[in-house]
Amino acid sequence: MVDRVRQLRPHVVLLDIRMRTTDGLSALRRLRALPDPPRVAMLTTFDIDEYVSEALRLGASGFLLKDTEPAQLVRAVRDVARGGAVLDPGVAARVLAAVANGERAAEPARTLLGSLSEREREVLALIGQGMSNAEIGGALHLSEATVKGYVSSVLGKIGAVNRVQAALVAYRGGLIA
């Protein structure tokens, strides 16, 4: 599978948790290790919390269930290809509930926020609110290209591989409620 990704160079790969020759989390690890990895979203029937958290920790940009409507799936793949992140609504509710129930880990997040400029913290807060680059640009009166630069800088400084991880840092660090 990794060889096919190297050969075809897709922008987005959809992985199942359980596949014939490997499991999706192992495949995700191998794909993220590529020099120019594709964006990855998990598409599965297994919405077990451990799978969700591990997939996000490994750098998945989304976690969708196989009962997702086709039009929503197409929209999700496009969002992931543009650098966004997607979560099935039921999965998102559980992730938010887990965070609200004390999995905030504030101190490490606050340390990461200390490495950001004021403008980078503003951008991170808006990422945490789920805004797209265009929406952030409108809110801060910046071009979309400038916002992309800030987003890349923020992700690099806080060690996040996607916007979902960045949003968690924003929440844990107190930038968003």
PDB file of C-alpha atoms in Angstrom:
ATOM      1  CA  MET A   1       0.000   0.000   0.000  1.00  0.00           C
ATOM      2  CA  VAL A   2       2.777   2.437   0.861  1.00  0.00           C
ATOM      3  CA  ASP A   3       4.482   1.603  -2.440  1.00  0.00           C
ATOM      4  CA  ARG A   4       1.258   2.490  -4.305  1.00  0.00           C
ATOM      5  CA  VAL A   5       1.077   5.792  -2.457  1.00  0.00           C
ATOM      6  CA  ARG A   6       4.695   6.542  -3.391  1.00  0.00           C
ATOM      7  CA  GLN A   7       3.914   5.684  -7.011  1.00  0.00           C
ATOM      8  CA  LEU A   8       0.569   7.500  -7.345  1.00  0.00           C
ATOM      9  CA  ARG A   9       1.272  10.411  -4.936  1.00  0.00           C
ATOM     10  CA  PRO A  10      -2.362  11.068  -3.923  1.00  0.00           C
ATOM     11  CA  HIS A  11      -3.221  14.213  -1.969  1.00  0.00           C
ATOM     12  CA  VAL A  12      -5.591  12.312   0.338  1.00  0.00           C
ATOM     13  CA  VAL A  13      -5.704   8.668   1.420  1.00  0.00           C
ATOM     14  CA  LEU A  14      -8.716   7.073   3.099  1.00  0.00           C
ATOM     15  CA  LEU A  15      -7.762   4.233   5.439  1.00  0.00           C
ATOM     16  CA  ASP A  16      -9.895   1.717   7.276  1.00  0.00           C
ATOM     17  CA  ILE A  17      -8.940   0.633  10.790  1.00  0.00           C
ATOM     18  CA  ARG A  18      -9.059  -2.993   9.649  1.00  0.00           C
ATOM     19  CA  MET A  19      -7.693  -3.909   6.239  1.00  0.00           C
ATOM     20  CA  ARG A  20      -6.823  -7.266   4.679  1.00  0.00           C
ATOM     21  CA  THR A  21      -3.048  -7.147   4.932  1.00  0.00           C
ATOM     22  CA  THR A  22      -2.495  -4.589   7.706  1.00  0.00           C
ATOM     23  CA  ASP A  23      -4.328  -2.394  10.145  1.00  0.00           C
ATOM     24  CA  GLY A  24      -5.049   1.227   9.352  1.00  0.00           C
ATOM     25  CA  LEU A  25      -3.100   2.656  12.262  1.00  0.00           C
ATOM     26  CA  SER A  26       0.078   0.846  11.178  1.00  0.00           C
ATOM     27  CA  ALA A  27      -0.493   2.040   7.622  1.00  0.00           C
ATOM     28  CA  LEU A  28      -1.007   5.594   8.903  1.00  0.00           C
ATOM     29  CA  ARG A  29       2.319   5.415  10.778  1.00  0.00           C
ATOM     30  CA  ARG A  30       4.121   4.299   7.615  1.00  0.00           C
ATOM     31  CA  LEU A  31       2.435   6.942   5.435  1.00  0.00           C
ATOM     32  CA  ARG A  32       3.246   9.765   7.886  1.00  0.00           C
ATOM     33  CA  ALA A  33       6.912   8.662   7.777  1.00  0.00           C
ATOM     34  CA  LEU A  34       7.138   9.314   4.013  1.00  0.00           C
ATOM     35  CA  PRO A  35       9.161  12.384   2.969  1.00  0.00           C
ATOM     36  CA  ASP A  36       6.063  14.113   1.530  1.00  0.00           C
ATOM     37  CA  PRO A  37       3.154  12.269   3.140  1.00  0.00           C
ATOM     38  CA  PRO A  38      -0.386  12.534   1.843  1.00  0.00           C
ATOM     39  CA  ARG A  39      -3.161  13.784   4.091  1.00  0.00           C
ATOM     40  CA  VAL A  40      -4.959  10.828   5.669  1.00  0.00           C
ATOM     41  CA  ALA A  41      -8.509  10.386   6.890  1.00  0.00           C
ATOM     42  CA  MET A  42      -9.758   7.259   8.579  1.00  0.00           C
ATOM     43  CA  LEU A  43     -13.009   5.857   7.124  1.00  0.00           C
ATOM     44  CA  THR A  44     -14.264   2.990   9.218  1.00  0.00           C
ATOM     45  CA  THR A  45     -17.125   1.290  11.002  1.00  0.00           C
ATOM     46  CA  PHE A  46     -15.074   1.201  14.216  1.00  0.00           C
ATOM     47  CA  ASP A  47     -15.541   4.436  16.156  1.00  0.00           C
ATOM     48  CA  ILE A  48     -13.878   3.104  19.291  1.00  0.00           C
ATOM     49  CA  ASP A  49     -12.350   5.960  21.277  1.00  0.00           C
ATOM     50  CA  GLU A  50      -8.894   4.362  21.396  1.00  0.00           C
ATOM     51  CA  TYR A  51      -8.821   4.159  17.606  1.00  0.00           C
ATOM     52  CA  VAL A  52      -9.941   7.769  17.284  1.00  0.00           C
ATOM     53  CA  SER A  53      -7.367   9.153  19.709  1.00  0.00           C
ATOM     54  CA  GLU A  54      -4.529   7.051  18.286  1.00  0.00           C
ATOM     55  CA  ALA A  55      -5.382   8.034  14.697  1.00  0.00           C
ATOM     56  CA  LEU A  56      -5.421  11.723  15.627  1.00  0.00           C
ATOM     57  CA  ARG A  57      -2.201  11.393  17.636  1.00  0.00           C
ATOM     58  CA  LEU A  58      -0.543   9.766  14.623  1.00  0.00           C
ATOM     59  CA  GLY A  59      -1.543  12.662  12.392  1.00  0.00           C
ATOM     60  CA  ALA A  60      -4.814  11.669  10.739  1.00  0.00           C
ATOM     61  CA  SER A  61      -6.664  14.708   9.433  1.00  0.00           C
ATOM     62  CA  GLY A  62     -10.033  13.105   9.880  1.00  0.00           C
ATOM     63  CA  PHE A  63     -12.077  10.280  11.293  1.00  0.00           C
ATOM     64  CA  LEU A  64     -15.268   9.385   9.457  1.00  0.00           C
ATOM     65  CA  LEU A  65     -17.693   6.503   9.700  1.00  0.00           C
ATOM     66  CA  LYS A  66     -18.703   4.392   6.738  1.00  0.00           C
ATOM     67  CA  ASP A  67     -22.330   5.468   7.102  1.00  0.00           C
ATOM     68  CA  THR A  68     -21.331   9.020   6.122  1.00  0.00           C
ATOM     69  CA  GLU A  69     -23.521  10.253   3.282  1.00  0.00           C
ATOM     70  CA  PRO A  70     -21.693  10.257  -0.083  1.00  0.00           C
ATOM     71  CA  ALA A  71     -22.006  14.049  -0.533  1.00  0.00           C
ATOM     72  CA  GLN A  72     -20.604  14.597   2.978  1.00  0.00           C
ATOM     73  CA  LEU A  73     -17.752  12.195   2.250  1.00  0.00           C
ATOM     74  CA  VAL A  74     -16.826  14.091  -0.913  1.00  0.00           C
ATOM     75  CA  ARG A  75     -16.932  17.385   0.998  1.00  0.00           C
ATOM     76  CA  ALA A  76     -14.791  15.890   3.787  1.00  0.00           C
ATOM     77  CA  VAL A  77     -12.131  14.644   1.345  1.00  0.00           C
ATOM     78  CA  ARG A  78     -12.022  18.097  -0.267  1.00  0.00           C
ATOM     79  CA  ASP A  79     -11.691  19.742   3.160  1.00  0.00           C
ATOM     80  CA  VAL A  80      -8.824  17.409   4.083  1.00  0.00           C
ATOM     81  CA  ALA A  81      -7.130  18.050   0.711  1.00  0.00           C
ATOM     82  CA  ARG A  82      -7.279  21.808   1.430  1.00  0.00           C
ATOM     83  CA  GLY A  83      -5.575  21.308   4.781  1.00  0.00           C
ATOM     84  CA  GLY A  84      -8.674  21.053   6.929  1.00  0.00           C
ATOM     85  CA  ALA A  85      -9.689  18.415   9.389  1.00  0.00           C
ATOM     86  CA  VAL A  86     -12.936  16.468   9.658  1.00  0.00           C
ATOM     87  CA  LEU A  87     -14.561  14.396  12.365  1.00  0.00           C
ATOM     88  CA  ASP A  88     -17.793  12.449  12.276  1.00  0.00           C
ATOM     89  CA  PRO A  89     -20.272  14.447  14.418  1.00  0.00           C
ATOM     90  CA  GLY A  90     -20.681  11.597  16.915  1.00  0.00           C
ATOM     91  CA  VAL A  91     -16.937  11.169  17.201  1.00  0.00           C
ATOM     92  CA  ALA A  92     -16.455  14.936  17.580  1.00  0.00           C
ATOM     93  CA  ALA A  93     -18.995  15.026  20.417  1.00  0.00           C
ATOM     94  CA  ARG A  94     -17.101  12.311  22.297  1.00  0.00           C
ATOM     95  CA  VAL A  95     -13.726  14.004  21.714  1.00  0.00           C
ATOM     96  CA  LEU A  96     -15.106  17.294  23.054  1.00  0.00           C
ATOM     97  CA  ALA A  97     -16.706  15.548  26.025  1.00  0.00           C
ATOM     98  CA  ALA A  98     -13.425  13.822  26.883  1.00  0.00           C
ATOM     99  CA  VAL A  99     -11.592  17.129  26.755  1.00  0.00           C
ATOM    100  CA  ALA A 100     -14.290  18.825  28.829  1.00  0.00           C
ATOM    101  CA  ASN A 101     -14.070  16.061  31.427  1.00  0.00           C
ATOM    102  CA  GLY A 102     -10.542  16.922  32.421  1.00  0.00           C
ATOM    103  CA  GLU A 103      -8.217  15.788  29.663  1.00  0.00           C
ATOM    104  CA  ARG A 104      -7.012  19.329  29.257  1.00  0.00           C
ATOM    105  CA  ALA A 105      -3.273  18.983  30.083  1.00  0.00           C
ATOM    106  CA  ALA A 106      -2.941  22.759  30.349  1.00  0.00           C
ATOM    107  CA  GLU A 107       0.674  23.216  31.382  1.00  0.00           C
ATOM    108  CA  PRO A 108       2.400  21.610  28.371  1.00  0.00           C
ATOM    109  CA  ALA A 109       0.019  23.477  26.055  1.00  0.00           C
ATOM    110  CA  ARG A 110       0.727  26.813  27.774  1.00  0.00           C
ATOM    111  CA  THR A 111       4.445  26.179  27.335  1.00  0.00           C
ATOM    112  CA  LEU A 112       3.886  25.619  23.609  1.00  0.00           C
ATOM    113  CA  LEU A 113       1.825  28.817  23.381  1.00  0.00           C
ATOM    114  CA  GLY A 114       4.734  30.726  24.880  1.00  0.00           C
ATOM    115  CA  SER A 115       6.729  30.064  21.715  1.00  0.00           C
ATOM    116  CA  LEU A 116       4.140  31.848  19.553  1.00  0.00           C
ATOM    117  CA  SER A 117       3.903  35.525  18.653  1.00  0.00           C
ATOM    118  CA  GLU A 118       0.704  37.388  19.508  1.00  0.00           C
ATOM    119  CA  ARG A 119      -0.515  37.120  15.895  1.00  0.00           C
ATOM    120  CA  GLU A 120       0.261  33.377  15.841  1.00  0.00           C
ATOM    121  CA  ARG A 121      -1.794  32.949  19.034  1.00  0.00           C
ATOM    122  CA  GLU A 122      -4.675  34.803  17.367  1.00  0.00           C
ATOM    123  CA  VAL A 123      -4.455  32.510  14.338  1.00  0.00           C
ATOM    124  CA  LEU A 124      -4.298  29.420  16.577  1.00  0.00           C
ATOM    125  CA  ALA A 125      -7.373  30.554  18.511  1.00  0.00           C
ATOM    126  CA  LEU A 126      -9.303  30.911  15.256  1.00  0.00           C
ATOM    127  CA  ILE A 127      -8.075  27.488  14.072  1.00  0.00           C
ATOM    128  CA  GLY A 128      -9.420  26.189  17.375  1.00  0.00           C
ATOM    129  CA  GLN A 129     -12.802  27.689  16.535  1.00  0.00           C
ATOM    130  CA  GLY A 130     -12.821  25.671  13.320  1.00  0.00           C
ATOM    131  CA  MET A 131     -12.253  28.575  10.933  1.00  0.00           C
ATOM    132  CA  SER A 132     -10.825  28.040   7.450  1.00  0.00           C
ATOM    133  CA  ASN A 133      -7.845  30.047   6.206  1.00  0.00           C
ATOM    134  CA  ALA A 134     -10.207  32.336   4.273  1.00  0.00           C
ATOM    135  CA  GLU A 135     -12.327  32.942   7.387  1.00  0.00           C
ATOM    136  CA  ILE A 136      -9.237  33.642   9.499  1.00  0.00           C
ATOM    137  CA  GLY A 137      -8.027  36.081   6.852  1.00  0.00           C
ATOM    138  CA  GLY A 138     -11.345  37.901   6.939  1.00  0.00           C
ATOM    139  CA  ALA A 139     -11.384  38.075  10.731  1.00  0.00           C
ATOM    140  CA  LEU A 140      -7.796  39.356  10.977  1.00  0.00           C
ATOM    141  CA  HIS A 141      -7.749  41.396   7.742  1.00  0.00           C
ATOM    142  CA  LEU A 142      -4.998  39.241   6.229  1.00  0.00           C
ATOM    143  CA  SER A 143      -4.651  37.615   2.827  1.00  0.00           C
ATOM    144  CA  GLU A 144      -5.251  33.890   2.639  1.00  0.00           C
ATOM    145  CA  ALA A 145      -1.608  33.407   1.620  1.00  0.00           C
ATOM    146  CA  THR A 146      -0.463  35.259   4.741  1.00  0.00           C
ATOM    147  CA  VAL A 147      -2.758  33.117   6.879  1.00  0.00           C
ATOM    148  CA  LYS A 148      -1.307  29.949   5.310  1.00  0.00           C
ATOM    149  CA  GLY A 149       2.135  31.165   6.346  1.00  0.00           C
ATOM    150  CA  TYR A 150       0.979  31.764   9.899  1.00  0.00           C
ATOM    151  CA  VAL A 151      -0.743  28.363  10.053  1.00  0.00           C
ATOM    152  CA  SER A 152       2.437  26.613   8.861  1.00  0.00           C
ATOM    153  CA  SER A 153       4.493  28.506  11.415  1.00  0.00           C
ATOM    154  CA  VAL A 154       2.069  27.708  14.241  1.00  0.00           C
ATOM    155  CA  LEU A 155       1.908  24.010  13.368  1.00  0.00           C
ATOM    156  CA  GLY A 156       5.700  23.822  13.256  1.00  0.00           C
ATOM    157  CA  LYS A 157       6.233  25.654  16.542  1.00  0.00           C
ATOM    158  CA  ILE A 158       3.721  23.594  18.504  1.00  0.00           C
ATOM    159  CA  GLY A 159       4.648  20.299  16.834  1.00  0.00           C
ATOM    160  CA  ALA A 160       1.170  19.665  15.431  1.00  0.00           C
ATOM    161  CA  VAL A 161       0.791  17.781  12.172  1.00  0.00           C
ATOM    162  CA  ASN A 162      -2.728  19.028  11.468  1.00  0.00           C
ATOM    163  CA  ARG A 163      -5.407  21.496  12.490  1.00  0.00           C
ATOM    164  CA  VAL A 164      -7.139  19.044  14.840  1.00  0.00           C
ATOM    165  CA  GLN A 165      -3.994  18.720  16.935  1.00  0.00           C
ATOM    166  CA  ALA A 166      -3.535  22.506  16.826  1.00  0.00           C
ATOM    167  CA  ALA A 167      -7.109  23.030  18.026  1.00  0.00           C
ATOM    168  CA  LEU A 168      -6.458  20.708  20.976  1.00  0.00           C
ATOM    169  CA  VAL A 169      -3.393  22.761  21.932  1.00  0.00           C
ATOM    170  CA  ALA A 170      -5.484  25.932  21.664  1.00  0.00           C
ATOM    171  CA  TYR A 171      -8.111  24.433  23.950  1.00  0.00           C
ATOM    172  CA  ARG A 172      -5.685  22.949  26.443  1.00  0.00           C
ATOM    173  CA  GLY A 173      -3.747  26.207  26.562  1.00  0.00           C
ATOM    174  CA  GLY A 174      -6.884  28.217  27.301  1.00  0.00           C
ATOM    175  CA  LEU A 175      -7.094  30.119  24.001  1.00  0.00           C
ATOM    176  CA  ILE A 176     -10.623  28.810  23.422  1.00  0.00           C
ATOM    177  CA  ALA A 177     -13.338  27.675  25.794  1.00  0.00           C
TER     178      ALA A 177
END
